[in-house]
PDB file of C-alpha atoms in Angstrom:
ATOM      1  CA  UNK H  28      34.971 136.802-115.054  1.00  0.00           C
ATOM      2  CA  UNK H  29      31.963 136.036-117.277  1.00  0.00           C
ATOM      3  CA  UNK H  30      30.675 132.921-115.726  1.00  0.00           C
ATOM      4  CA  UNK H  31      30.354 135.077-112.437  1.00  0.00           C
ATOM      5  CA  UNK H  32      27.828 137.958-113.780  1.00  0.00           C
ATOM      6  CA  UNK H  33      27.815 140.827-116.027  1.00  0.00           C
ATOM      7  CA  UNK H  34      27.854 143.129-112.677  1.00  0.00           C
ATOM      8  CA  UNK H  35      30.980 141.382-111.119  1.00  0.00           C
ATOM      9  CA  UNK H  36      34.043 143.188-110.941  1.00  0.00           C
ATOM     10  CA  UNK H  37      37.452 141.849-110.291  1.00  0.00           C
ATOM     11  CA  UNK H  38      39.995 144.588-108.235  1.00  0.00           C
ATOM     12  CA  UNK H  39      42.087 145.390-105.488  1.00  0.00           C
ATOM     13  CA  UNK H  40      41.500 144.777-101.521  1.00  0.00           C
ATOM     14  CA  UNK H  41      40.806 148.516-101.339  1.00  0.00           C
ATOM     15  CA  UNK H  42      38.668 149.026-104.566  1.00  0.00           C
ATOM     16  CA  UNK H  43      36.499 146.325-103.116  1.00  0.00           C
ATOM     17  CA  UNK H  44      36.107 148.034-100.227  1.00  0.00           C
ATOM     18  CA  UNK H  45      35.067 151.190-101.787  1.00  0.00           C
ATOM     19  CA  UNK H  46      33.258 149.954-104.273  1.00  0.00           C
ATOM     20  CA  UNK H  47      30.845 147.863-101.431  1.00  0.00           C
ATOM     21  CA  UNK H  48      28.208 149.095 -98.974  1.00  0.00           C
ATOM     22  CA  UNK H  49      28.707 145.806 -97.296  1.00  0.00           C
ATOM     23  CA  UNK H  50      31.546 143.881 -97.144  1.00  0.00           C
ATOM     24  CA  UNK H  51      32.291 140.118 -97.753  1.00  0.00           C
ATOM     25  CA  UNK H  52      35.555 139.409 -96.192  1.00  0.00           C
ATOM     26  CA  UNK H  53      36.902 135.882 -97.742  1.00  0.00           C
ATOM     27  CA  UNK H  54      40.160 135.250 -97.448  1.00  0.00           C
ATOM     28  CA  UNK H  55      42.845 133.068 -96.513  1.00  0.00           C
ATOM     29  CA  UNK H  56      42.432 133.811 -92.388  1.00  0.00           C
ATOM     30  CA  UNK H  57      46.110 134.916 -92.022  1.00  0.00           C
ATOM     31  CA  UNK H  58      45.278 137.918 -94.250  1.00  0.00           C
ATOM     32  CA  UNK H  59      42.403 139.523 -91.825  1.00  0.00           C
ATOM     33  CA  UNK H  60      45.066 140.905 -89.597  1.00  0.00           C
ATOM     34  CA  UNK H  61      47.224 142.793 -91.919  1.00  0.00           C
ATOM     35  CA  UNK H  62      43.462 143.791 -93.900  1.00  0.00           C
ATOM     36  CA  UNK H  63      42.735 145.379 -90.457  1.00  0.00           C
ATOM     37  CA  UNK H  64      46.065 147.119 -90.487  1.00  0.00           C
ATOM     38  CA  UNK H  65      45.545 148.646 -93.833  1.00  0.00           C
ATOM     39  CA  UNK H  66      41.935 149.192 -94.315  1.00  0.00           C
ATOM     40  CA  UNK H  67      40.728 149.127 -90.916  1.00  0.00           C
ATOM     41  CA  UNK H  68      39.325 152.834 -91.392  1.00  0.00           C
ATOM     42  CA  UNK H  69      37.802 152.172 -94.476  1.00  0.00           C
ATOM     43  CA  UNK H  70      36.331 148.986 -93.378  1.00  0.00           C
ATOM     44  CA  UNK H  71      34.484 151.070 -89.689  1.00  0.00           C
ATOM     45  CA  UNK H  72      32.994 153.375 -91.968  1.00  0.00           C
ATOM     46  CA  UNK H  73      30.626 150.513 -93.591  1.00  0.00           C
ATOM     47  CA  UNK H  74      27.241 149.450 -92.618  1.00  0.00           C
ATOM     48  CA  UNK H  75      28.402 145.751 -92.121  1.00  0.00           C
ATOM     49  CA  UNK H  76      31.373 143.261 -92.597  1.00  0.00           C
ATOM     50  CA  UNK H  77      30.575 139.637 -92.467  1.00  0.00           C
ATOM     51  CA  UNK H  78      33.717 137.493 -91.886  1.00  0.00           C
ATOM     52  CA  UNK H  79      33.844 133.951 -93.356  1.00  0.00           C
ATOM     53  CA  UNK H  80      37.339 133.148 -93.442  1.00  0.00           C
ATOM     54  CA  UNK H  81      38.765 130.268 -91.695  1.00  0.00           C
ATOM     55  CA  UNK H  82      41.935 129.013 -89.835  1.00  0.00           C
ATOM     56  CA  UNK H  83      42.908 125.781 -92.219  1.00  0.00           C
ATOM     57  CA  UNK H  84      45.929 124.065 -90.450  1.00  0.00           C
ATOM     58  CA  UNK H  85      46.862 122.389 -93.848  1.00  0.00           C
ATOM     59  CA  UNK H  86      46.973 126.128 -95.501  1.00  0.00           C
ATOM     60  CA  UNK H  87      47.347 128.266 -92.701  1.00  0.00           C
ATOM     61  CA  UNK H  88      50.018 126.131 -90.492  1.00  0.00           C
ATOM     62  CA  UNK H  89      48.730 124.248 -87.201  1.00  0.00           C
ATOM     63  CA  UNK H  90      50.913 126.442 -85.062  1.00  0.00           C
ATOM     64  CA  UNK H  91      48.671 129.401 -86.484  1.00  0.00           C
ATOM     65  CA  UNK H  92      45.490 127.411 -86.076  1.00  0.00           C
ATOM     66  CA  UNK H  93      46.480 126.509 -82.669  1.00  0.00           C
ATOM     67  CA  UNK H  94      47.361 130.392 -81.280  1.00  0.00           C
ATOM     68  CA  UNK H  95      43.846 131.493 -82.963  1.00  0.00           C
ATOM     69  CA  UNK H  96      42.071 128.552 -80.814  1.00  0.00           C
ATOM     70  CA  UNK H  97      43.994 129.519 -77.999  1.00  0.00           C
ATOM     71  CA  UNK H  98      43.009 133.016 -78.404  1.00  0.00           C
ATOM     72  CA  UNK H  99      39.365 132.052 -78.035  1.00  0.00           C
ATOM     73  CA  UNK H 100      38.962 131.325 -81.636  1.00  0.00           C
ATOM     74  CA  UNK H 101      38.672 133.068 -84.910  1.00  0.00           C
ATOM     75  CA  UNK H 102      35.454 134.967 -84.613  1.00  0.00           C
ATOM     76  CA  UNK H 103      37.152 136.493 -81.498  1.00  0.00           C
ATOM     77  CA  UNK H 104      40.139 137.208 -83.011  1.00  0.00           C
ATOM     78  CA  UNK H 105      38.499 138.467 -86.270  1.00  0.00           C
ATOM     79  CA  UNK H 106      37.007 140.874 -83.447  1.00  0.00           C
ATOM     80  CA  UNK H 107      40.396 141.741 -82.263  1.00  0.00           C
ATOM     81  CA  UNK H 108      41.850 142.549 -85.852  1.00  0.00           C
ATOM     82  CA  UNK H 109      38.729 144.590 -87.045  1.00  0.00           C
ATOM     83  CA  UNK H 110      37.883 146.442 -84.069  1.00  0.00           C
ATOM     84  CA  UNK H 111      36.064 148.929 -84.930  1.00  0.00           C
ATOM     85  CA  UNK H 112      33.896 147.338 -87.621  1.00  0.00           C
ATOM     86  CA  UNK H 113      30.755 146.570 -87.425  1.00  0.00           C
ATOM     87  CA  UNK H 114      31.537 142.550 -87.630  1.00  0.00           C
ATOM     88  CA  UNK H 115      29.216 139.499 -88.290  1.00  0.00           C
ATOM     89  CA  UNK H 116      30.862 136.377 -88.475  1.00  0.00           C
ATOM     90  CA  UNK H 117      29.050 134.065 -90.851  1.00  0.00           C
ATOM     91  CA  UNK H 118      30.055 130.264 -90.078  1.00  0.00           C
ATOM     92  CA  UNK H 119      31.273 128.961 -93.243  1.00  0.00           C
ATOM     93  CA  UNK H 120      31.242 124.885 -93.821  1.00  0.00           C
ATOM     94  CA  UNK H 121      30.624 125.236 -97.224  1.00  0.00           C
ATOM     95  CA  UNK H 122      33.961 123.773 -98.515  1.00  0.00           C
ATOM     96  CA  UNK H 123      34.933 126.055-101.943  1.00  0.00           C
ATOM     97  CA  UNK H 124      34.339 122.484-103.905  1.00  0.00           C
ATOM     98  CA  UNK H 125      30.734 123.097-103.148  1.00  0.00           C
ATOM     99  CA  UNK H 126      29.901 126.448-104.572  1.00  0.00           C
ATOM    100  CA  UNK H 127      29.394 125.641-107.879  1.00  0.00           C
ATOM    101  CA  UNK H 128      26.712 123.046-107.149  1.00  0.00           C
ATOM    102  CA  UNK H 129      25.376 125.219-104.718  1.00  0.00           C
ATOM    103  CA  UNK H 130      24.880 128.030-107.352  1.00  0.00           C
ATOM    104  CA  UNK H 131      22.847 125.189-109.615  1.00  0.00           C
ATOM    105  CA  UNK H 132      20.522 124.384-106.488  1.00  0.00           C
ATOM    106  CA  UNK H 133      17.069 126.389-106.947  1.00  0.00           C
ATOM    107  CA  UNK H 134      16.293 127.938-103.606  1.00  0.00           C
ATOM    108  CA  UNK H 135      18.747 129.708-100.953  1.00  0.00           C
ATOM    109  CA  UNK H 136      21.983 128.485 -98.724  1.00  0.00           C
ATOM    110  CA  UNK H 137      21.903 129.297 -95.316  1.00  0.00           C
ATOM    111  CA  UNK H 138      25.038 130.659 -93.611  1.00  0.00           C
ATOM    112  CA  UNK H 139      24.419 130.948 -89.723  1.00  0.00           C
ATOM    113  CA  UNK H 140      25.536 134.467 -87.881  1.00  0.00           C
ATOM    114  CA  UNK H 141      26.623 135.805 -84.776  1.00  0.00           C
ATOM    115  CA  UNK H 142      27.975 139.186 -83.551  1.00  0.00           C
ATOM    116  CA  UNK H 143      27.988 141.634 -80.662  1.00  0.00           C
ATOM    117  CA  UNK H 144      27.112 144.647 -82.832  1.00  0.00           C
ATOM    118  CA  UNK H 145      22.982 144.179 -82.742  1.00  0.00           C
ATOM    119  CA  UNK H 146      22.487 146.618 -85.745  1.00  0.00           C
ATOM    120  CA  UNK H 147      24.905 144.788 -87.678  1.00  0.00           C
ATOM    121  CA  UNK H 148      23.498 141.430 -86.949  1.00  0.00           C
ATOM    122  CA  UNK H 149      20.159 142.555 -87.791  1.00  0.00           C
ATOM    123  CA  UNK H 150      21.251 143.427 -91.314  1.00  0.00           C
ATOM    124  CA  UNK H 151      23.104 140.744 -92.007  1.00  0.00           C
ATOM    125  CA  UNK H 152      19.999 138.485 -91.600  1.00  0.00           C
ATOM    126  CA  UNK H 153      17.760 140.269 -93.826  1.00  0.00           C
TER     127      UNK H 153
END
């Protein structure tokens, strides 16, 4: 925890969400549903939730992979799960290998958005 920051705190799916104004969702994609289940509530009542998970066939299964691309892909889906957030979905190709040289790089890392909630969008880009 000490290489990451004296403010970073390590905790539970629902302490993170309490504990943020704005919410990073990263996980392993087949987790997003069940997150909606649980914390959908808690997750509506914040400003903004930008979604960065991906399907991985190798990790998530192709079969999964294949019913998420079926289903018009995962921001859709993501859209589906979380529906009453106030969702941006951030493409991620940063590949987790990266990050570290990443965080070395002077400057900033660009993650393209896109979202149907405008208010959300707008805040995710500034």
């Amino acid at each position: 925890m000490t290489s990451a920051g004296p403010s970073a705190k390590a905790g539970t799916v629902e302490q993170a969400i309490a504990f943020g104004d704005v919410i990073l969702l990263v996980v392993p994609y087949t987790a997003i549903e069940q997150i909606g289940k649980e914390f959908g509530k808690a997750l509506a009542a914040k400003q903004l939730v930008i979604d960065v998970s991906n399907p991985i066939p190798r990790r998530d299964g192709e079969e999964f992979v294949k019913s998420i691309n079926d289903q018009g892909g995962a921001g859709i889906v993501a859209a589906k799960w979380l529906r009453a957030t106030h969702l941006v979905r951030g493409f991620n190709a940063i590949g987790s290998g990266r990050l570290a040289e990443g965080a070395q790089k002077k400057g900033e890392i660009g993650v393209p958005i896109a979202g149907d909630d405008q208010k959300a969008s707008k805040l995710a880009a500034n």
